[in-house]
Tab-separated table of C-alpha atoms and ligand atoms in Angstrom:
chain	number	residue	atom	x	y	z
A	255	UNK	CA	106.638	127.806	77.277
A	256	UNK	CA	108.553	130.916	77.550
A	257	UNK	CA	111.024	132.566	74.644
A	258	UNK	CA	113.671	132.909	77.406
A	259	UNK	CA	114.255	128.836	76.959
A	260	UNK	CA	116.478	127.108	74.585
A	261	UNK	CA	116.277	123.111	74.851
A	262	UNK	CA	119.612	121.978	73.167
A	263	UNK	CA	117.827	119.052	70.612
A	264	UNK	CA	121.104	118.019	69.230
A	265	UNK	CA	121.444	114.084	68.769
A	266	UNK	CA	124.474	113.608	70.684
A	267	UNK	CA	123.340	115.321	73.852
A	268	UNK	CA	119.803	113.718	73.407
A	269	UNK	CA	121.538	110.750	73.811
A	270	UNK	CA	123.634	110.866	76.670
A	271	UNK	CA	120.897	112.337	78.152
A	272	UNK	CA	119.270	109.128	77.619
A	273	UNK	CA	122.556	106.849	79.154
A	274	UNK	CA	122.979	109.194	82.238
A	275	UNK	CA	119.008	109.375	83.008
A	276	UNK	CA	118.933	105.344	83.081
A	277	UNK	CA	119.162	103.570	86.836
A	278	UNK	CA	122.170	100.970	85.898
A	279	UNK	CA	124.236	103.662	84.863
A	280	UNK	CA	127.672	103.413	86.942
A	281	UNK	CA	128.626	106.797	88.662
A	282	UNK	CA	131.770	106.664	86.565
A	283	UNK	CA	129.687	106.598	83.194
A	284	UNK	CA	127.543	109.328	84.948
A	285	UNK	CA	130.790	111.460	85.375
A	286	UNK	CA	131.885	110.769	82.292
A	287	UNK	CA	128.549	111.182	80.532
A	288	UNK	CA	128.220	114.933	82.293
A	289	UNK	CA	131.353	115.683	81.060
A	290	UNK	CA	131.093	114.837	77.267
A	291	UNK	CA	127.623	116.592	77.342
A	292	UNK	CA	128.850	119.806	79.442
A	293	UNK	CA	130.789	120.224	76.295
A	294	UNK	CA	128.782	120.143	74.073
A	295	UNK	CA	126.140	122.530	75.750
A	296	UNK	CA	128.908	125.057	76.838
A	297	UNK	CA	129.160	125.099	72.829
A	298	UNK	CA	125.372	126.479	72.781
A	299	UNK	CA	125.808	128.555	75.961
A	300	UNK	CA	129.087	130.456	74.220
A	301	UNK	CA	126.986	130.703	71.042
A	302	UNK	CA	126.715	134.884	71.140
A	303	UNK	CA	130.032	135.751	72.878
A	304	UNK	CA	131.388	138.878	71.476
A	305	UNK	CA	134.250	138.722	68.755
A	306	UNK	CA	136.838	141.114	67.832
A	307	UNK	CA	139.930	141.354	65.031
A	308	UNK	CA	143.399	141.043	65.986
A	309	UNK	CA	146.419	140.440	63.647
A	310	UNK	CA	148.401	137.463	63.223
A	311	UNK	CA	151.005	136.024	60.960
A	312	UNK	CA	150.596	132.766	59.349
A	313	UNK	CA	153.777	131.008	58.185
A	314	UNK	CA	152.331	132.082	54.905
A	315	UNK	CA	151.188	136.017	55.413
A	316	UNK	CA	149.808	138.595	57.960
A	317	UNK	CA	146.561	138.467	58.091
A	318	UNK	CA	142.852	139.744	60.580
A	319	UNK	CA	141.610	137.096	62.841
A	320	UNK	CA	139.056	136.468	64.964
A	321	UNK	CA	139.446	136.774	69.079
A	322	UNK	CA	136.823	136.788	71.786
A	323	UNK	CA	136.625	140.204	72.856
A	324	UNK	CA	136.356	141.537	76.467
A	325	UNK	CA	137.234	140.401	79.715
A	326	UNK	CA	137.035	136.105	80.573
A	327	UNK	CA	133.776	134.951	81.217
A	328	UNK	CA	132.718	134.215	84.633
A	329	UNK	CA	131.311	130.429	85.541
A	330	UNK	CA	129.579	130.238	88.430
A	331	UNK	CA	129.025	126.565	90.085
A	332	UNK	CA	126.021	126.150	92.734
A	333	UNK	CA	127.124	123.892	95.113
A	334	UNK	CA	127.831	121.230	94.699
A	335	UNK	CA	126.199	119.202	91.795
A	336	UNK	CA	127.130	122.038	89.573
A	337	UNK	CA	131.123	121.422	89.493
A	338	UNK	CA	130.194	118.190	87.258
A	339	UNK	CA	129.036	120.449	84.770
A	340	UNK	CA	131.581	123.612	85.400
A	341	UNK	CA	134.790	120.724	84.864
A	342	UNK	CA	133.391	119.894	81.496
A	343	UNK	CA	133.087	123.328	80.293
A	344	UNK	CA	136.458	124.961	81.597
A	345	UNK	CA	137.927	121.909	79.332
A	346	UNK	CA	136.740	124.170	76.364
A	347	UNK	CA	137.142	127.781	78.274
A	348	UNK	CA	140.093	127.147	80.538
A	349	UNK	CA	140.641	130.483	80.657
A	350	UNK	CA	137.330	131.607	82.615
A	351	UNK	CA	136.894	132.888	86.149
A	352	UNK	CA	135.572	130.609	88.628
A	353	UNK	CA	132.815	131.295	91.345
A	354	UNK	CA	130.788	129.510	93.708
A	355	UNK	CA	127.557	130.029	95.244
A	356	UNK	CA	126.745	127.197	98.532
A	357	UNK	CA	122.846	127.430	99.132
A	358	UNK	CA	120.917	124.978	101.644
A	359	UNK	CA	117.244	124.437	101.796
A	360	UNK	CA	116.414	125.795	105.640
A	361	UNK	CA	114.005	122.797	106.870
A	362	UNK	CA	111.516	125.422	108.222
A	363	UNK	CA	110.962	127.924	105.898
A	364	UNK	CA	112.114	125.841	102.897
A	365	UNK	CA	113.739	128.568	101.399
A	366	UNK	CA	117.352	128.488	100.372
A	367	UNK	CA	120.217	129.709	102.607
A	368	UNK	CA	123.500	130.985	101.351
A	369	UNK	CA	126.315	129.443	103.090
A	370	UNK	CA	129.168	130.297	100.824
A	371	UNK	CA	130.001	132.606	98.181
A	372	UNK	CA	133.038	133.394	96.194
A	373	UNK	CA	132.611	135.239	93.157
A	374	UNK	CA	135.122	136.567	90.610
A	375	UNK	CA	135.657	140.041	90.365
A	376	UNK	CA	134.346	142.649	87.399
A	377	UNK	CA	131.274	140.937	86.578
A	378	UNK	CA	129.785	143.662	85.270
A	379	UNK	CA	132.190	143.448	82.152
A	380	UNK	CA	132.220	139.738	81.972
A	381	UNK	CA	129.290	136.867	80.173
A	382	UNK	CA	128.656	135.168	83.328
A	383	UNK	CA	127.282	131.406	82.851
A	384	UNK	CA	125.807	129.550	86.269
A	385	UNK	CA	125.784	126.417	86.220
A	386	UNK	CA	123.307	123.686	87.978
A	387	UNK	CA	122.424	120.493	86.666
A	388	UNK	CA	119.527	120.335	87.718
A	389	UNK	CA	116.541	123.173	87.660
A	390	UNK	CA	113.747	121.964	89.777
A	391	UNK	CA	111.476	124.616	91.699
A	392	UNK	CA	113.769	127.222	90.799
A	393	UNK	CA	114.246	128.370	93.947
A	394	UNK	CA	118.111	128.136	94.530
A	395	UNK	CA	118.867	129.431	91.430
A	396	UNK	CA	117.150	132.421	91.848
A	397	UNK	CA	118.770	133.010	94.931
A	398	UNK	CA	121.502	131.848	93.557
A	399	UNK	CA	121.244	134.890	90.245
A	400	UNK	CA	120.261	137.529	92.638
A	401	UNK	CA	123.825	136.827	94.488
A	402	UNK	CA	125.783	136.892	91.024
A	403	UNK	CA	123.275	140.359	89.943
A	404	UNK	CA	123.895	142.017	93.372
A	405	UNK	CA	127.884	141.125	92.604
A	406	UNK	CA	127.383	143.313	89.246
A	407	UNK	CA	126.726	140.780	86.914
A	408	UNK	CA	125.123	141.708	84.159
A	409	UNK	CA	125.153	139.292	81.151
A	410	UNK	CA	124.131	136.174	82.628
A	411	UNK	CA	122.978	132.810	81.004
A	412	UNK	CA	121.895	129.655	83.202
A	413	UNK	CA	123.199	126.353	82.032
A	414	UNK	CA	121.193	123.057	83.349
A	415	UNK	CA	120.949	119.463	82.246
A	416	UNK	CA	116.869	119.143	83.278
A	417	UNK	CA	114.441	121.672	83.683
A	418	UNK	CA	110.929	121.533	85.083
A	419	UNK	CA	108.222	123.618	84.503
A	420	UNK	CA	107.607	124.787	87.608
A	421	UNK	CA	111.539	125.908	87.527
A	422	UNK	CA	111.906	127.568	84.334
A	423	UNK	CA	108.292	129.667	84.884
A	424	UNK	CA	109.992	130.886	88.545
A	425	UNK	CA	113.259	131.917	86.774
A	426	UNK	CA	111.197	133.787	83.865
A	427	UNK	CA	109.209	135.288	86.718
A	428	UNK	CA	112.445	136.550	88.897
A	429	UNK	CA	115.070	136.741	86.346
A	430	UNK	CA	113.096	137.109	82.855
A	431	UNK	CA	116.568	138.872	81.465
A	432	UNK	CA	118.175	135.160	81.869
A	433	UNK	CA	118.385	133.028	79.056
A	434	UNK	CA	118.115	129.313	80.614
A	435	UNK	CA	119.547	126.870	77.966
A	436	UNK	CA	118.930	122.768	78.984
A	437	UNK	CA	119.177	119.826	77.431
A	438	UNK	CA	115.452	118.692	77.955
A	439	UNK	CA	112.655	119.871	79.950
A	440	UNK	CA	110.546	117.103	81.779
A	441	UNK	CA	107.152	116.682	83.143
A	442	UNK	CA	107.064	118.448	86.724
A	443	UNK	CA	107.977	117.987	90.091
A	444	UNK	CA	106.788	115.316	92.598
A	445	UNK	CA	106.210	116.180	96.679
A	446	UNK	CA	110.066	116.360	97.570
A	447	UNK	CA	110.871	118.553	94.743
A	448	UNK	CA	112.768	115.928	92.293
A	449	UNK	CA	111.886	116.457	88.941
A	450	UNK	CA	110.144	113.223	87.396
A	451	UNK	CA	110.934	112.028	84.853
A	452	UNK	CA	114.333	113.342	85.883
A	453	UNK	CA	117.885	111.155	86.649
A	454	UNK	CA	117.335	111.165	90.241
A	455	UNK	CA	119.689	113.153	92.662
A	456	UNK	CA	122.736	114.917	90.061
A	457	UNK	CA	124.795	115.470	93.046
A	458	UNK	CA	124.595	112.025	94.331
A	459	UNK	CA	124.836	109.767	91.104
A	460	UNK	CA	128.267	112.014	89.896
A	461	UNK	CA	129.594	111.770	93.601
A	462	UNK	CA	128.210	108.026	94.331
A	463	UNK	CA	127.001	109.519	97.814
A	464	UNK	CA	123.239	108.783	98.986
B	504	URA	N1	118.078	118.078	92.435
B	504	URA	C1	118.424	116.883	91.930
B	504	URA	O1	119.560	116.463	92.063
B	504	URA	N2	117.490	116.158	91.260
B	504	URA	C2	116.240	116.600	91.098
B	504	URA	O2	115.439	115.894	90.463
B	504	URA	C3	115.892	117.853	91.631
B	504	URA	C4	116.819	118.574	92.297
């Protein structure tokens, strides 16, 4: 599989994984799962942001610390299962700039369809980290990168619970300068585009919609 992946193998995420991907699990453990493990892999995602010195004084002395340099990073949500994972992660960066990018599937062409997009402003100085539980064929977050890359961005990570295959090989194809960090990466996809072994539909389990 490509360089461009990183599968987050840490015990604790591995785990929750486990709890959220099970049937009996209640949405509010889902929610609650997503948003201990959204921590934890914002952690990974955040790994190389830039540091600079700045000085402080300790009640003991003056003394060079460490900052994050540069402008607030951007978080981009795809609509809409991708707020459960964006909530978790502006708990540890409540300071970043918010976007969203709405995408439907037109029933046709089966392509994806932008029907909303808000996206913060200066993304060319800014990490930007998208956000979608769930990477199946790849195809809305593609569209969903070209949006955010067309906006300026130019530092950009994608952040997913489950990848497929299929999804991470279409992202390499169309956006091979995207590192796509996930907690596991499954078999494949069946005929409707779920990924198997998967956790079902992310948007309706955190939501309890069907
Ligand atoms: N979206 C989901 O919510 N689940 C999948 O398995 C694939 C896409």
């Amino acid at each position: 599989m490509s360089t461009h992946l990183t599968v987050v193998t840490h015990p604790l995420v591995q785990h929750k994984l486990t709890l959220m991907r099970k049937t009996e699990t209640s949405t509010a453990s889902f929610r609650q799962l997503l948003r201990e493990i959204s921590l934890l892999l914002a952690y990974e995602v955040t790994r190389e942001l830039d540091l600079t010195q700045t000085t402080i004084t300790t009640p003991m002395c003056e003394m060079q610390a460490p900052i994050l340099e540069g402008k607030k990073l951007a978080l981009i949500s795809i609509l809409r299962a991708g707020n459960g994972l964006m909530d978790g992660i502006l708990e540890l960066i409540p300071a970043a700039r918010v976007g969203f990018v709405g995408l439907y599937r037109d029933p046709q062409t089966l392509q994806p369809v932008e029907y909303y997009c808000k996206l913060p402003a200066s993304l060319e100085e800014r990490m930007t980290i998208v956000v979608d539980p769930m990477l199946a064929t790849g195809n809305s977050s593609v569209a969903a990168l070209d949006l955010v890359k067309a906006k300026g961005a130019k530092n950009i990570r994608f952040l997913c619970l489950l990848a497929s295959p299929e999804g991470v090989e279409r992202m390499r194809q169309a956006h091979p300068d995207v590192p796509v960090i996930t907690a596991a990466l499954d078999e494949g996809l069946n005929d409707h585009g779920y990924i198997i072994p998967g956790l079902g539909d992310a948007g309706d389990r955190m939501f309890g919609t069907k």
